[in-house]
PDB file of C-alpha atoms in Angstrom:
ATOM      1  CA  CYS V   1       0.992   2.658  20.253  1.00 61.00           C
ATOM      2  CA  GLY V   2      -1.322   3.762  22.815  1.00 65.00           C
ATOM      3  CA  ASP V   3       0.869   5.339  24.754  1.00 80.00           C
ATOM      4  CA  HIS V   4       2.592   7.485  21.926  1.00 81.00           C
ATOM      5  CA  ASP V   5      -1.227   7.911  20.064  1.00 81.00           C
ATOM      6  CA  LEU V   6      -0.663   5.740  17.267  1.00 80.00           C
ATOM      7  CA  SER V   7      -3.346   3.971  15.264  1.00 81.00           C
ATOM      8  CA  ILE V   8      -3.203   0.540  13.870  1.00 85.00           C
ATOM      9  CA  THR V   9      -4.589  -0.115  10.523  1.00 88.00           C
ATOM     10  CA  GLU V  10      -5.153  -3.302   9.000  1.00 91.00           C
ATOM     11  CA  TYR V  11      -5.802  -3.917   4.927  1.00 93.00           C
ATOM     12  CA  LYS V  12      -6.820  -7.347   3.509  1.00 95.00           C
ATOM     13  CA  PRO V  13      -4.961  -8.374   0.293  1.00 95.00           C
ATOM     14  CA  ALA V  14      -7.735  -7.763  -2.303  1.00 96.00           C
ATOM     15  CA  ARG V  15      -8.321  -4.202  -0.994  1.00 95.00           C
ATOM     16  CA  TRP V  16      -4.430  -2.893  -1.016  1.00 95.00           C
ATOM     17  CA  ARG V  17      -3.796  -5.014  -4.406  1.00 96.00           C
ATOM     18  CA  SER V  18      -6.248  -2.887  -5.498  1.00 95.00           C
ATOM     19  CA  SER V  19      -4.972   0.429  -4.519  1.00 94.00           C
ATOM     20  CA  LEU V  20      -1.887  -0.942  -6.996  1.00 95.00           C
ATOM     21  CA  GLY V  21      -4.896  -1.422  -9.845  1.00 95.00           C
ATOM     22  CA  ASP V  22      -6.558  -4.879  -9.712  1.00 96.00           C
ATOM     23  CA  PRO V  23      -7.596  -6.927  -6.585  1.00 96.00           C
ATOM     24  CA  GLN V  24      -6.026 -10.288  -8.321  1.00 97.00           C
ATOM     25  CA  TYR V  25      -2.527  -9.185  -9.141  1.00 97.00           C
ATOM     26  CA  ASP V  26      -0.362 -11.951  -8.054  1.00 96.00           C
ATOM     27  CA  LYS V  27       2.979 -11.276  -6.392  1.00 95.00           C
ATOM     28  CA  GLU V  28       5.104 -10.342  -9.876  1.00 94.00           C
ATOM     29  CA  GLU V  29       2.168  -7.962 -10.879  1.00 96.00           C
ATOM     30  CA  VAL V  30       2.761  -6.370  -7.259  1.00 96.00           C
ATOM     31  CA  ARG V  31       6.242  -6.146  -7.847  1.00 95.00           C
ATOM     32  CA  THR V  32       5.812  -4.502 -11.351  1.00 94.00           C
ATOM     33  CA  MET V  33       2.892  -1.755  -9.881  1.00 95.00           C
ATOM     34  CA  VAL V  34       4.776  -0.873  -6.950  1.00 95.00           C
ATOM     35  CA  GLU V  35       7.942  -0.189  -9.413  1.00 93.00           C
ATOM     36  CA  VAL V  36       5.792   1.979 -11.352  1.00 93.00           C
ATOM     37  CA  VAL V  37       4.003   3.880  -8.807  1.00 93.00           C
ATOM     38  CA  LEU V  38       7.478   4.536  -6.633  1.00 93.00           C
ATOM     39  CA  GLY V  39       9.759   3.920  -9.745  1.00 91.00           C
ATOM     40  CA  LYS V  40      12.679   1.357  -9.957  1.00 81.00           C
ATOM     41  CA  LEU V  41      13.178  -0.298  -6.316  1.00 84.00           C
ATOM     42  CA  SER V  42      15.917  -2.890  -5.667  1.00 87.00           C
ATOM     43  CA  ILE V  43      13.378  -5.129  -4.472  1.00 90.00           C
ATOM     44  CA  ARG V  44      14.551  -8.851  -4.021  1.00 91.00           C
ATOM     45  CA  TYR V  45      11.909 -10.322  -1.810  1.00 93.00           C
ATOM     46  CA  ASP V  46       8.152 -10.419  -2.811  1.00 92.00           C
ATOM     47  CA  ASP V  47       7.324  -9.470   1.361  1.00 95.00           C
ATOM     48  CA  GLU V  48       8.844  -6.203   0.433  1.00 95.00           C
ATOM     49  CA  SER V  49       7.204  -5.251  -2.606  1.00 95.00           C
ATOM     50  CA  ASP V  50       4.005  -6.504  -0.638  1.00 96.00           C
ATOM     51  CA  ALA V  51       4.925  -3.788   2.200  1.00 96.00           C
ATOM     52  CA  TYR V  52       5.249  -0.977  -0.408  1.00 96.00           C
ATOM     53  CA  GLY V  53       2.061  -2.287  -1.689  1.00 96.00           C
ATOM     54  CA  VAL V  54       0.334  -2.059   1.620  1.00 96.00           C
ATOM     55  CA  ALA V  55       2.178   1.684   2.171  1.00 94.00           C
ATOM     56  CA  ILE V  56       0.984   2.962  -0.914  1.00 94.00           C
ATOM     57  CA  CYS V  57      -2.632   1.907  -0.019  1.00 94.00           C
ATOM     58  CA  HIS V  58      -2.533   3.824   3.383  1.00 93.00           C
ATOM     59  CA  ALA V  59      -1.256   6.843   1.782  1.00 92.00           C
ATOM     60  CA  GLY V  60      -4.086   7.002  -0.415  1.00 88.00           C
ATOM     61  CA  THR V  61      -6.048   6.392   2.467  1.00 86.00           C
ATOM     62  CA  LEU V  62      -4.938   9.260   4.565  1.00 81.00           C
ATOM     63  CA  LYS V  63      -5.055  11.402   1.546  1.00 76.00           C
ATOM     64  CA  GLU V  64      -8.771  10.352   1.178  1.00 69.00           C
ATOM     65  CA  ALA V  65      -9.423  11.101   5.260  1.00 65.00           C
ATOM     66  CA  ASP V  66      -7.615  14.388   4.371  1.00 67.00           C
ATOM     67  CA  ILE V  67      -9.962  15.656   1.786  1.00 58.00           C
ATOM     68  CA  VAL V  68     -13.112  14.458   3.199  1.00 57.00           C
ATOM     69  CA  SER V  69     -11.932  16.201   6.755  1.00 61.00           C
ATOM     70  CA  ARG V  70     -11.471  19.418   4.904  1.00 61.00           C
ATOM     71  CA  SER V  71     -14.562  19.482   2.885  1.00 61.00           C
ATOM     72  CA  SER V  72     -16.866  18.977   5.926  1.00 62.00           C
ATOM     73  CA  SER V  73     -15.013  22.277   7.230  1.00 58.00           C
TER      74      SER V  73
END
């Protein structure tokens, strides 16, 4: 990642689950909330809904960072 100026971000499960509504969500609740946010998807595995959940969290984090940087300018 360093050669391409990319960063790595890590989120604890409670953090990214919070971005879906509740840090205590179980696997089925995560799947349901991902479908609410992104629309009906063909999710077959729990890992897929987890990955979408992390992506939703990261997108929100980037949006927050953009808002903060714009207000600082």
